[in-house]
Coordinates of C-alpha atoms in Angstrom, one line a residue:
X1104 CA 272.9 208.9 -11.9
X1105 CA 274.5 206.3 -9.5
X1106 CA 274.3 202.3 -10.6
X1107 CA 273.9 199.4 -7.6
X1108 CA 275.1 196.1 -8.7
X1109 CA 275.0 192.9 -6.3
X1110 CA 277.8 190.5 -6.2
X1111 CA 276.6 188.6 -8.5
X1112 CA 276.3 191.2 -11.4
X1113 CA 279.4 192.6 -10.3
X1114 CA 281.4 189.2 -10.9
X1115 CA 279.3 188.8 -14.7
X1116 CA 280.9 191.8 -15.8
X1117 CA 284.0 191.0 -14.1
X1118 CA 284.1 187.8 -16.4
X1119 CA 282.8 189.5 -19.1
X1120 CA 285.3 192.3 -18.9
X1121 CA 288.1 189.8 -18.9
X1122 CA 287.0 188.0 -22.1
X1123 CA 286.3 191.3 -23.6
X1124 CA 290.1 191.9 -22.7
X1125 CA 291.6 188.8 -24.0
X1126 CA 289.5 189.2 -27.4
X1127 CA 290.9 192.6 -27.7
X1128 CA 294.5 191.5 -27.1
X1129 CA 294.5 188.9 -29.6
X1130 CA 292.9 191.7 -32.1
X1131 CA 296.3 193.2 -32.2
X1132 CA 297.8 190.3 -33.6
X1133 CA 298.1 189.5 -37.1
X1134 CA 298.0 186.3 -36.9
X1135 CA 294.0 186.6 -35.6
X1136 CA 292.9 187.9 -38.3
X1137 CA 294.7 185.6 -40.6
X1138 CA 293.9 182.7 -38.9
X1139 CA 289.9 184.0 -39.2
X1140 CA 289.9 185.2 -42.6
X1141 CA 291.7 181.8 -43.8
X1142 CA 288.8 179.6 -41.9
X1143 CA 286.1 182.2 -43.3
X1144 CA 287.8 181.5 -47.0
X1145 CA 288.0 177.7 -46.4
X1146 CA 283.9 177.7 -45.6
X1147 CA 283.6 179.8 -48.8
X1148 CA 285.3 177.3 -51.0
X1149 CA 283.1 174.5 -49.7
X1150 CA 280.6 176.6 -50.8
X1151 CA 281.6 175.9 -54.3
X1152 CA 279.5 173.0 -54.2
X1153 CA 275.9 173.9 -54.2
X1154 CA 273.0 172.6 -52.7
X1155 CA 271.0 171.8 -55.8
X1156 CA 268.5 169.8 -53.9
X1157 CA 265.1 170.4 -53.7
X1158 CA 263.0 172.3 -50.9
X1159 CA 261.0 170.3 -48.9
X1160 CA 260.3 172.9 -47.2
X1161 CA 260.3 177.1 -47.1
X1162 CA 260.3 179.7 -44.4
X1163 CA 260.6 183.6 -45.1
X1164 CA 261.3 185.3 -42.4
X1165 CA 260.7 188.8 -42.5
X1166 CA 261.7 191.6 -40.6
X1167 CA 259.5 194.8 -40.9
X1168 CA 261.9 197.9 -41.8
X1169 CA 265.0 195.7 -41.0
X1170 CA 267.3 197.7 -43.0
X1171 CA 271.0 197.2 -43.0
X1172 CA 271.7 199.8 -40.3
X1173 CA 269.5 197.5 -38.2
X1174 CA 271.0 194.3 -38.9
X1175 CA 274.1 196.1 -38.0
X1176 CA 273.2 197.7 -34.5
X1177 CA 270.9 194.6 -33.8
X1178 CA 274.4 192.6 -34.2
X1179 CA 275.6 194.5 -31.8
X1180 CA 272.9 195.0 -29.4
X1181 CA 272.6 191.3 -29.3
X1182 CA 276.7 190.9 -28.5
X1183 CA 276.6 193.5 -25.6
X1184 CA 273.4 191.2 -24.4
X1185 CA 275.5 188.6 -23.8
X1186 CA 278.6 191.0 -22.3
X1187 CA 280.5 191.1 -25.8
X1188 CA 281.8 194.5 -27.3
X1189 CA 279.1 193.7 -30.0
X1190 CA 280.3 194.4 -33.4
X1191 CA 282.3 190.9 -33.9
X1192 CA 279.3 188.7 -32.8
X1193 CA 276.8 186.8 -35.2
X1194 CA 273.3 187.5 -35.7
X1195 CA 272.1 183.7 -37.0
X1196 CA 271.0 185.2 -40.5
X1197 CA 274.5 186.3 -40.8
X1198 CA 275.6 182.7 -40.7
X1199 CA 273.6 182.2 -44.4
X1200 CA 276.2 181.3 -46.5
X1201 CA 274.6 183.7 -49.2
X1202 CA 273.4 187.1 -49.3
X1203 CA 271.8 189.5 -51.9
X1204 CA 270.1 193.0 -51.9
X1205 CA 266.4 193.8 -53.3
X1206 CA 265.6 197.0 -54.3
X1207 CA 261.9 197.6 -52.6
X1208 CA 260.5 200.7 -54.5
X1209 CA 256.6 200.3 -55.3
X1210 CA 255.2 200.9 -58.8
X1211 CA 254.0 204.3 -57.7
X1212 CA 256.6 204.8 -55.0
X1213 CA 260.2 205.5 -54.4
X1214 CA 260.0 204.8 -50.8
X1215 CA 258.0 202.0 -50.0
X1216 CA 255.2 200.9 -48.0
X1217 CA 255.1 197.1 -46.1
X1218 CA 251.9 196.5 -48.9
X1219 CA 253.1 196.8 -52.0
X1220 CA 256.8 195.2 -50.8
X1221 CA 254.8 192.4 -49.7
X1222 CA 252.9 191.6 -52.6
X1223 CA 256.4 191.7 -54.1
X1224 CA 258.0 188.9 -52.1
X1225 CA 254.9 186.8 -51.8
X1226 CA 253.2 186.9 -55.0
X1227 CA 255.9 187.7 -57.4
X1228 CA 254.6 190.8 -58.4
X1229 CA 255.4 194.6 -58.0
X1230 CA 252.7 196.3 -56.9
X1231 CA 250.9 200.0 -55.9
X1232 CA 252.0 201.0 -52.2
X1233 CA 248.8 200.5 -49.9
X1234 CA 247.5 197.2 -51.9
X1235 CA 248.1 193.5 -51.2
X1236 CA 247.5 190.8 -53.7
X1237 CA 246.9 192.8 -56.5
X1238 CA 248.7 194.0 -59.7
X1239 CA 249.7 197.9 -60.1
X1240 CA 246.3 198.1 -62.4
X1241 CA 244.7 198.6 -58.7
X1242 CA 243.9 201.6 -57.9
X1243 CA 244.2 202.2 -53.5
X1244 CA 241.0 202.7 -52.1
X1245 CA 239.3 202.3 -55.4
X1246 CA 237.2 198.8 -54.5
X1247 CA 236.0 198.1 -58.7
X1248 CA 239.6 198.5 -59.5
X1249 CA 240.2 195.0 -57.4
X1250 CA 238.3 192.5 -59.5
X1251 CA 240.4 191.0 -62.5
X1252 CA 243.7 192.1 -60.7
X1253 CA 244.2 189.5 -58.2
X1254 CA 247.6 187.6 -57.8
X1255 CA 248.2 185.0 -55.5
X1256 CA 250.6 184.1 -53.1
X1257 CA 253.6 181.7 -52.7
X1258 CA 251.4 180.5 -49.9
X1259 CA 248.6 179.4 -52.0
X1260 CA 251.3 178.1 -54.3
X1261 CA 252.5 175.9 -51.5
X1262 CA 248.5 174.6 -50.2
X1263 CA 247.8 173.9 -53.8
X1264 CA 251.0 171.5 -53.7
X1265 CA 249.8 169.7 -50.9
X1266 CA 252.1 171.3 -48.3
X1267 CA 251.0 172.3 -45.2
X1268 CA 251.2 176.2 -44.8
X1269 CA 251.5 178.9 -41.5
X1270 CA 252.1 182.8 -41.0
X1271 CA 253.5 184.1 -37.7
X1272 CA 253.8 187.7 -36.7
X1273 CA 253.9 190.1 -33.8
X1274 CA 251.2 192.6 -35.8
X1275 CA 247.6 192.2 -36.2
X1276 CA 247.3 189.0 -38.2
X1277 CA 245.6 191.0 -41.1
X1278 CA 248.7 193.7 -41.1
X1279 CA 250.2 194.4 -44.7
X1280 CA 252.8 192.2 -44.6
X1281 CA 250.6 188.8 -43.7
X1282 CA 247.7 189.9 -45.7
X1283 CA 249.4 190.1 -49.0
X1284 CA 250.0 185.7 -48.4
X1285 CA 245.9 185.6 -48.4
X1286 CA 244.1 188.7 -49.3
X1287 CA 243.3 190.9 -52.3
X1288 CA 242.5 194.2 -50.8
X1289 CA 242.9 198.0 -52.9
X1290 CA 243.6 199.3 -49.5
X1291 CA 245.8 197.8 -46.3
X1292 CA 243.8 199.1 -44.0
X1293 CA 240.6 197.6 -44.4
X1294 CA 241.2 195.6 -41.7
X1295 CA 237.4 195.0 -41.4
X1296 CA 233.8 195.6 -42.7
X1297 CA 234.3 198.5 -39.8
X1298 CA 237.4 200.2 -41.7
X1299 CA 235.4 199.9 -45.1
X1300 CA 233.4 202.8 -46.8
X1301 CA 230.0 201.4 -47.4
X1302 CA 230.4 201.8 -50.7
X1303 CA 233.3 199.4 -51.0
X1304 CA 231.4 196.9 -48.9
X1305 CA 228.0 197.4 -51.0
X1306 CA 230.3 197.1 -54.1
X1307 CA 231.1 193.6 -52.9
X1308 CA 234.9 194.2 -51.7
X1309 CA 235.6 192.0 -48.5
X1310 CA 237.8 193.0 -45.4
X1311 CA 240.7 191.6 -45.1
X1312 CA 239.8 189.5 -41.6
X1313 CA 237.5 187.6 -43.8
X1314 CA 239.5 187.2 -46.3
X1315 CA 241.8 185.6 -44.5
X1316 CA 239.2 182.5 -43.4
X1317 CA 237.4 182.4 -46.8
X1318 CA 239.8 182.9 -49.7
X1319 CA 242.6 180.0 -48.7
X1320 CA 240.5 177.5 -46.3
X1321 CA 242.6 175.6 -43.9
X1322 CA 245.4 177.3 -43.5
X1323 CA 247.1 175.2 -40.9
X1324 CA 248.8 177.9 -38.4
X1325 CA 247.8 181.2 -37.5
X1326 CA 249.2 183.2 -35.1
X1327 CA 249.6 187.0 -34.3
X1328 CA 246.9 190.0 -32.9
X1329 CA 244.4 191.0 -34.1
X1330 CA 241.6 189.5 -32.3
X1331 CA 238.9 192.7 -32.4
X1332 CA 238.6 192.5 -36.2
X1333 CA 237.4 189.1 -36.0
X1334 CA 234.4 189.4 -33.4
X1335 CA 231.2 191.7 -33.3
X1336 CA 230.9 195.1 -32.5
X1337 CA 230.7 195.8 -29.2
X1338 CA 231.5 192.1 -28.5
X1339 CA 233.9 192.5 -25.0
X1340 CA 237.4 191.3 -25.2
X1341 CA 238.4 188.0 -23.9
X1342 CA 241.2 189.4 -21.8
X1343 CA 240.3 193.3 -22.0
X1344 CA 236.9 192.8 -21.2
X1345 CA 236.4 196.4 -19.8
X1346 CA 238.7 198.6 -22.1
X1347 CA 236.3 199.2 -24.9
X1348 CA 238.6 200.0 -27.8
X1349 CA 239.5 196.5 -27.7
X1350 CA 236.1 195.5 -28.5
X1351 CA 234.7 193.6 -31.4
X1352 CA 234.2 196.0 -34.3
X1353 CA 232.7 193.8 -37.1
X1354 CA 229.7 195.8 -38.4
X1355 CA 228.7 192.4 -40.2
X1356 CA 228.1 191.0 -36.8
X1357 CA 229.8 187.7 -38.0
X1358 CA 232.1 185.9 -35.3
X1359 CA 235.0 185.0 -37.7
X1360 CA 236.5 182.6 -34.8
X1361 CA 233.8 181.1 -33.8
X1362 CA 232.9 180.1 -38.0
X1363 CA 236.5 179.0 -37.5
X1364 CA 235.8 176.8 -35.1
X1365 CA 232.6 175.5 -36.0
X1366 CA 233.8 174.5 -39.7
X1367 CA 236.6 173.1 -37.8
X1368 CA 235.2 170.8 -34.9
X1369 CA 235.9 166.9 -36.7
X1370 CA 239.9 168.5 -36.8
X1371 CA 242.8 168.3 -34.7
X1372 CA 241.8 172.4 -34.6
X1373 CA 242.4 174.4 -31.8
X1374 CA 242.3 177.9 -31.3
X1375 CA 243.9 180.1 -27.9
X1376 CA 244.6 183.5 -27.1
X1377 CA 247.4 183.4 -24.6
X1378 CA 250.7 181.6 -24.1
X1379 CA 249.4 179.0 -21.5
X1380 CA 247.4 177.2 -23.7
X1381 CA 249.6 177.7 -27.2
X1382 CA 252.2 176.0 -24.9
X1383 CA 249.8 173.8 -23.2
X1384 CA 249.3 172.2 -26.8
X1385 CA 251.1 168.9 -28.2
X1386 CA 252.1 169.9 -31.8
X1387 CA 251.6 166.0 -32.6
X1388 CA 248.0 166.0 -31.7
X1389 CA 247.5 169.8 -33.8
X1390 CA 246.9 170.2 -37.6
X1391 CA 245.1 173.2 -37.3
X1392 CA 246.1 176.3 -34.9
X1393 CA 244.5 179.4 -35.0
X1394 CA 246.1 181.8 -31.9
X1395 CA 245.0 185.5 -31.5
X1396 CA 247.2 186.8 -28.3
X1397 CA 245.8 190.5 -28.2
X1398 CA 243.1 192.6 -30.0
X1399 CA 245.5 194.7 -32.1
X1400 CA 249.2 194.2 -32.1
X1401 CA 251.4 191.9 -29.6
X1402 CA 252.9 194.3 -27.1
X1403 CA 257.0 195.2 -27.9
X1404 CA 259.0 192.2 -26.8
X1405 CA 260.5 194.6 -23.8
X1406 CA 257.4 195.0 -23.0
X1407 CA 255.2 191.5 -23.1
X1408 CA 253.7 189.9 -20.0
X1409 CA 256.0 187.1 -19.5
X1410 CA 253.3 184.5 -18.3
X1411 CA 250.3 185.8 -21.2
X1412 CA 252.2 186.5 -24.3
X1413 CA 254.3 184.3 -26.1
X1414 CA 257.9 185.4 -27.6
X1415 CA 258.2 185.2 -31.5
X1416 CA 260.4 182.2 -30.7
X1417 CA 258.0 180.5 -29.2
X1418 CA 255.3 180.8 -32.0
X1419 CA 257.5 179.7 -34.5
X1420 CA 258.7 176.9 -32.4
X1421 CA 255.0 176.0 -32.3
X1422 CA 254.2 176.5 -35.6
X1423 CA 257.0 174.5 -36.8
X1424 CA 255.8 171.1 -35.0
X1425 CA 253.0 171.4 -36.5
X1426 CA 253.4 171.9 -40.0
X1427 CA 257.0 169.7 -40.4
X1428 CA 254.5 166.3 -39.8
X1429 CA 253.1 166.8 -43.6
X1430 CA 255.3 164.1 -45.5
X1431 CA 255.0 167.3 -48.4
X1432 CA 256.6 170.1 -46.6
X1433 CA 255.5 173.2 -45.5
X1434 CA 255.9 176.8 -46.2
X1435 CA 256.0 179.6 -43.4
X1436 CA 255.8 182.8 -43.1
X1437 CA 257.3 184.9 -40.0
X1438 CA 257.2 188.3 -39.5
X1439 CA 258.8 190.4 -36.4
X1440 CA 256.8 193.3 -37.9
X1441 CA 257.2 195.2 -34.5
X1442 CA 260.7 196.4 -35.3
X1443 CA 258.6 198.5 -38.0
X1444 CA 256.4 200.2 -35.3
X1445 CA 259.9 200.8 -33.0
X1446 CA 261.6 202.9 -35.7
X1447 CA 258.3 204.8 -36.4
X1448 CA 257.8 205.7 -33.0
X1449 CA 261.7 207.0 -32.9
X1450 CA 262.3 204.0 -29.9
X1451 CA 265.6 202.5 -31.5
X1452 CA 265.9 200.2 -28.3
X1453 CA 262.4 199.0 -28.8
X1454 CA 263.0 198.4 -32.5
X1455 CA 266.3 196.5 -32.6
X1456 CA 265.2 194.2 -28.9
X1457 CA 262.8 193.0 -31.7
X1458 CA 265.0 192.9 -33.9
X1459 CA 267.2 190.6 -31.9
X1460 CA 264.2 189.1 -30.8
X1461 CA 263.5 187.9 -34.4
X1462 CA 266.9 186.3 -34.8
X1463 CA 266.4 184.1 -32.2
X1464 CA 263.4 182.9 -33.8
X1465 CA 265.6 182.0 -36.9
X1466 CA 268.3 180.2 -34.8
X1467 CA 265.1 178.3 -33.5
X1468 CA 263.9 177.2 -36.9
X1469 CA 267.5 176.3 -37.9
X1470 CA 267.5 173.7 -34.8
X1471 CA 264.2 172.5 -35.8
X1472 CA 264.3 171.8 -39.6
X1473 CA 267.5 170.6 -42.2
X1474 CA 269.9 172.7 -44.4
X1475 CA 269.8 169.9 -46.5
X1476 CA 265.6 169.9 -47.5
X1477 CA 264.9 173.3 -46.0
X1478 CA 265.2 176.9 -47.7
X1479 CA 265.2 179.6 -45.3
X1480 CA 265.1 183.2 -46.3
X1481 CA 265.9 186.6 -44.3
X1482 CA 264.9 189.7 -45.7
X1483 CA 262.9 193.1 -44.7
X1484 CA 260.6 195.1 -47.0
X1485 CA 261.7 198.3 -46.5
X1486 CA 264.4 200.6 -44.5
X1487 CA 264.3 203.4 -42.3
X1488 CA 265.2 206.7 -41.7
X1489 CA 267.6 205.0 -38.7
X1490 CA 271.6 205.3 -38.2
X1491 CA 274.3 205.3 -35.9
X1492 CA 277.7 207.1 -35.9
X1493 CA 279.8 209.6 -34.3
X1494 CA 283.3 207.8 -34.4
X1495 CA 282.2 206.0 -31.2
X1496 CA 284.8 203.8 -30.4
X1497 CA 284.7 200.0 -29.8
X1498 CA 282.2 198.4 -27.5
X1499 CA 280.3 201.8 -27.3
X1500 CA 276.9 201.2 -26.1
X1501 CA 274.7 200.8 -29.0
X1502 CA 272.6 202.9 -27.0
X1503 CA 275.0 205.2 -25.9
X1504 CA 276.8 208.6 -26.7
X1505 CA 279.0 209.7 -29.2
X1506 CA 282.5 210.1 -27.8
X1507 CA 282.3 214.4 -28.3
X1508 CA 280.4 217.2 -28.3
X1509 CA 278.9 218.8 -31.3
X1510 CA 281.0 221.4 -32.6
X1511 CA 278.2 223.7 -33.6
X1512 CA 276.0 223.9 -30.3
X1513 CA 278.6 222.3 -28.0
X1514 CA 276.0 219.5 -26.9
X1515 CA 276.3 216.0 -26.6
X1516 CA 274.7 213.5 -29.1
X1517 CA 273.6 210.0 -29.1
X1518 CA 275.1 207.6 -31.8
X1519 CA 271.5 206.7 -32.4
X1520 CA 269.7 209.2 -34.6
X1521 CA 266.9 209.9 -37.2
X1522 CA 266.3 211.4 -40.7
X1523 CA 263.2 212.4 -39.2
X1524 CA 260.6 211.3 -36.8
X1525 CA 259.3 212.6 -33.0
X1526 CA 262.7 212.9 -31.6
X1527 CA 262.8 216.4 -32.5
X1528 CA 262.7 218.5 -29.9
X1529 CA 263.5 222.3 -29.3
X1530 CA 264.1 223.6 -25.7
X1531 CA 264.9 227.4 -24.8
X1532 CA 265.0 227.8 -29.0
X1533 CA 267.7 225.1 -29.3
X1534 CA 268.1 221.2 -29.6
X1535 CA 267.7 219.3 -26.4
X1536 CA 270.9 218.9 -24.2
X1537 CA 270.5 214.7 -24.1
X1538 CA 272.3 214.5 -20.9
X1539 CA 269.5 215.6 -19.1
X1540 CA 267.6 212.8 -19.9
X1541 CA 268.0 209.0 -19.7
X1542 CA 268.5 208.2 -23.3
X1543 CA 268.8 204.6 -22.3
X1544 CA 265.3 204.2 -21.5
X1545 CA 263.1 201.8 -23.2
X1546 CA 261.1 204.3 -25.2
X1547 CA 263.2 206.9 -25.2
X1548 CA 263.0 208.6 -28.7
X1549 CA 266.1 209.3 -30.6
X1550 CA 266.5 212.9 -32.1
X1551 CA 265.6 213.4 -35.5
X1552 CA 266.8 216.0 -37.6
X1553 CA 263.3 216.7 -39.1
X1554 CA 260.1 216.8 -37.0
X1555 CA 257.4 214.1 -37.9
X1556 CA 254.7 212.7 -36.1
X1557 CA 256.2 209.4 -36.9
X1558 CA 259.1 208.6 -38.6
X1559 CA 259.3 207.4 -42.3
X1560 CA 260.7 204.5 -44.1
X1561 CA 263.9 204.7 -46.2
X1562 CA 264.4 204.2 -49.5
X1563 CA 268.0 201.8 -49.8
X1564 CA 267.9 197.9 -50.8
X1565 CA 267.7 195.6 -48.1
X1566 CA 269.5 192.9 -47.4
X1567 CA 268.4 188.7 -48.3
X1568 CA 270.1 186.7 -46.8
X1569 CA 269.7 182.7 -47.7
X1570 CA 270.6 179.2 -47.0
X1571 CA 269.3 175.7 -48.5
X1572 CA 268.4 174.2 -51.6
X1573 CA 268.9 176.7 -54.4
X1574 CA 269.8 179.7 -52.2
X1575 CA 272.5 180.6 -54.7
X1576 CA 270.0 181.8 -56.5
X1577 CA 269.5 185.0 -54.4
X1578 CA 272.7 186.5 -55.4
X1579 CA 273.6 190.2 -56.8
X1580 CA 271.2 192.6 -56.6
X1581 CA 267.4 191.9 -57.8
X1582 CA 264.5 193.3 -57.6
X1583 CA 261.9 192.3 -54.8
X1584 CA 259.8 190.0 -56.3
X1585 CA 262.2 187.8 -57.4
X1586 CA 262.2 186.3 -54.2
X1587 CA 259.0 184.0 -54.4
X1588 CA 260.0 182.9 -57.6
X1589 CA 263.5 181.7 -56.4
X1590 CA 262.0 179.8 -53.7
X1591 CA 258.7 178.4 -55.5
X1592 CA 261.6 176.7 -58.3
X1593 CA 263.7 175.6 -55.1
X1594 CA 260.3 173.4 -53.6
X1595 CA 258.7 172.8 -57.5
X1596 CA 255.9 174.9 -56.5
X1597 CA 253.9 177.1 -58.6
X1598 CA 255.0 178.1 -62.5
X1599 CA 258.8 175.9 -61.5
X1600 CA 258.3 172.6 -61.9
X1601 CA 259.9 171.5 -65.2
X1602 CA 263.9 171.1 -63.8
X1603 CA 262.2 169.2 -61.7
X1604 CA 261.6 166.1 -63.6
X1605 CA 263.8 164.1 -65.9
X1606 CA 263.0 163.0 -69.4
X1607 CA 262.0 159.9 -68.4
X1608 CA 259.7 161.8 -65.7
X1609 CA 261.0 160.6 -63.1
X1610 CA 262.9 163.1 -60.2
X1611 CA 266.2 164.5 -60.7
X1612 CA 269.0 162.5 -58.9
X1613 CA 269.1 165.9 -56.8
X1614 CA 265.8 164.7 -54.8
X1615 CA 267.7 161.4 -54.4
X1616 CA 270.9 162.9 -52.9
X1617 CA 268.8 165.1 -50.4
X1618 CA 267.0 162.5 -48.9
X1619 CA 270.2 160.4 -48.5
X1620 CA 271.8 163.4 -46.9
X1621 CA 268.6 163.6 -44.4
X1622 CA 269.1 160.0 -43.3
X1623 CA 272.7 159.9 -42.9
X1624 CA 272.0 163.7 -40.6
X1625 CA 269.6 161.4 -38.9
X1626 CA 272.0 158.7 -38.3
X1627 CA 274.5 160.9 -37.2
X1628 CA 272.7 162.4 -34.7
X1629 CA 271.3 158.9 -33.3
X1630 CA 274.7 157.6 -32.6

């Protein structure tokens, strides 16, 4: 293989080469490392004073199968983006002063599924894997098991408080995790009336695309795919108006958007499908977004059309305008749920691009909302089967080899590999010699050491990582539905609202201090 560079990207990784060089001379140097673990100790000690104040506002950001071996390699990927070794840099979610791990088995499950974690960390409940918004008396697929065990959803917590409430994701809009903030369904995959038995439907069970218009009305942002569960069958796509698998599938022949829009019309309510008109829109002139960018899921970030579909950034930046003008707050929901559908496939690069993709999105909200009022939380639902290793040394591609040869079959090996998944592959009876391909390639698919049509989740705690009012809360280790209820008694939301109020009734001096500390950040930044 023979690499071109121009001058240009010749003297980048010139200049990148050289601070790489002077970064790895100080490394040798005691005094570095003491001089960065004494500033790291003096942040922790200033820690020691925590923010007791309470939460204007909530965002959960999660990250589909983000396990800690992601967050690690996505660290890394997203240094060598920007011509670092990798392994020193910062994701923005590592810059949370506080961090905690949830153990994400199901009530029926060891190894979870994205359903029953999310009706963990949304409704405050453990749950059966392959049911959202319901209690572990559900039975999956089982539609008269539904009825009496319903829970709801820190999101409904947060409307019923008067706060203005939004989900963002690069899935299908009625996915696992987002349904589980609206919808009571035995079975995840009833996207719609089409995906249904007819029993089900006779039985009175609803799909989860109308569930997510009828059950919480006026949820004030929307955004993902999913745009084919929402319109008739047969019904041409807006932008794949020939491919007919992208067609409207609804049996019920109902036009869920066009309800939308109709119950909508005396609203600031608008509704798009590509990122020309999402960023054609003035967030000040918006209280009600509904934006479907593709039929199923949005395409990998690698991989999206840069004019038609919008970045996670950009949605949440949206989203964000929009729902921070309520004088109450706002909860939000954000899910890169693609770095899921990476690891499942066996595309590592795919997976943690999202991945890094997703942290971007985070550093946006930081820039847009307050430390002080504002309690952000970083978390996944699940692991995977993913890794790296090999003893590669320092500033190894993430993507790259390990540094030797196996010693049973004398053949190279990437760092990047599987439990199990469709990297397995056998040629001439023996595992594939990866220097005969381009293992760098977007969707190339790591080697597994067990052949599956698509990979599986893992079974570890995840990572939460928190900052804001109450995050010292999510400490230790915890199980997964602790989360909501952490962040429901940081905004006095929900079942926590008793701290909230002295004896006298009136609010705690804490409310007091936080919105002094807003107006002196606003002064600040005026002068």
């Amino acid at each position: 293989m023979i690499w071109c560079f121009n001058g240009a990207t010749h003297l980048a990784l010139s200049r990148n080469a050289y601070s790489l060089n002077i970064s790895l001379k100080q490394e040798k140097e005691a005094k570095f490392w003491n001089a960065w673990a004494q500033k790291t100790l003096k942040n922790a000690l200033a820690l020691q004073e925590l923010n007791k104040n309470k939460a204007k506002n909530l965002i959960l950001f999660l990250g589909d199968g983000m396990g800690v071996p992601t967050v690690t390699a996505a660290r890394i990927l997203k240094g060598q983006l920007h011509g670092q070794s990798g392994e020193e840099t910062q994701l923005e979610m590592d810059k949370f002063p506080f961090v905690a791990l949830a153990k994400t088995y199901n009530t029926n499950a060891q190894v979870a599924d994205s359903a029953g974690t999310a009706t963990a960390y949304l409704c405050g409940v453990k749950a059966n894997e392959g049911t959202v918004g319901v209690t572990a008396a559900a039975v999956r697929s089982q539609c008269n098991t539904t009825q009496g065990n319903e829970v709801t959803s820190i999101l409904k917590w947060a409307k019923d408080a008067g706060k203005s409430v939004g989900i963002v994701t690069t899935t299908r809009i009625n996915h696992a995790t987002p349904s589980a903030a609206y919808a009571h369904s035995v079975d995840r995959d009833w996207y719609s009336d089409n995906e249904m038995p007819a029993e089900a439907v006779q039985a009175g069970c609803k799909d989860i695309a109308r569930q997510l218009f009828e059950n919480i009305p006026n949820i004030n942002v929307i955004m993902g795919g999913g745009r084919k569960y929402m319109f008739p069958k047969n019904m041409s796509d807006v932008e794949y108006p020939n491919i007919s698998k992208y067609s409207g599938c609804r049996k019920d022949g109902r036009n869920l958007v066009k309800e939308w829009t109709d119950q909508m019309k005396d609203k600031k309510a608008h509704y798009v499908w590509n990122k020309k008109d999402l960023l054609s829109l003035n967030p000040n002139n918006v209280d009600y977004l509904l934006g479907l960018f593709k039929p199923v899921d949005l395409p990998y970030h690698l991989e999206r059309n840069l004019e038609t579909d919008p970045s996670l950034t950009e949605m949440v930046d949206v989203a964000i305008k929009i729902l921070k003008k309520n004088p109450n707050g706002f909860y939000l929901l954000v899910e890169g749920g693609r770095i899921d559908h990476g690891h499942h496939e066996g595309k590592a690069k795919q997976a943690l691009h999202e991945a890094v993709e997703m942290d971007r999105a985070i550093g946006r909200a930081g820039l847009l909302t307050n430390i002080h009022d504002t309690l952000t939380v970083v978390t996944a639902d699940h692991s995977h089967m993913f890794n790296f290793g090999g003893y590669t040394p320092r500033g190894n591609t993430i993507f790259g080899l390990a540094p030797m040869m196996s010693d049973v079959d004398q053949k190279p090996f990437t760092s990047i590999l599987y439990g199990n998944g469709p990297g397995f592959k056998v040629v001439n009876g023996a595992r594939e010699n990866v220097s005969t391909v381009d293992y760098q390639e977007n969707n190339y698919q790591a080697q597994s050491a067990v052949p599956l049509a698509m990979e599986t989740h893992g079974g570890e705690d995840v990572a939460v990582f928190s900052k804001g009012p109450m995050a010292h809360l999510l400490h230790g280790v915890h199980e997964q539905n602790y989360i909501p209820h952490v962040m429901a008694y940081a905004a006095c939301i929900g079942q926590n609202r008793e701290h909230c109020y002295s004896s006298s009734g009136a609010a705690t001096v804490n409310l007091a201090f936080s919105s002094i500390a807003a107006l002196l950040t606003v002064t600040w930044l005026l002068c």
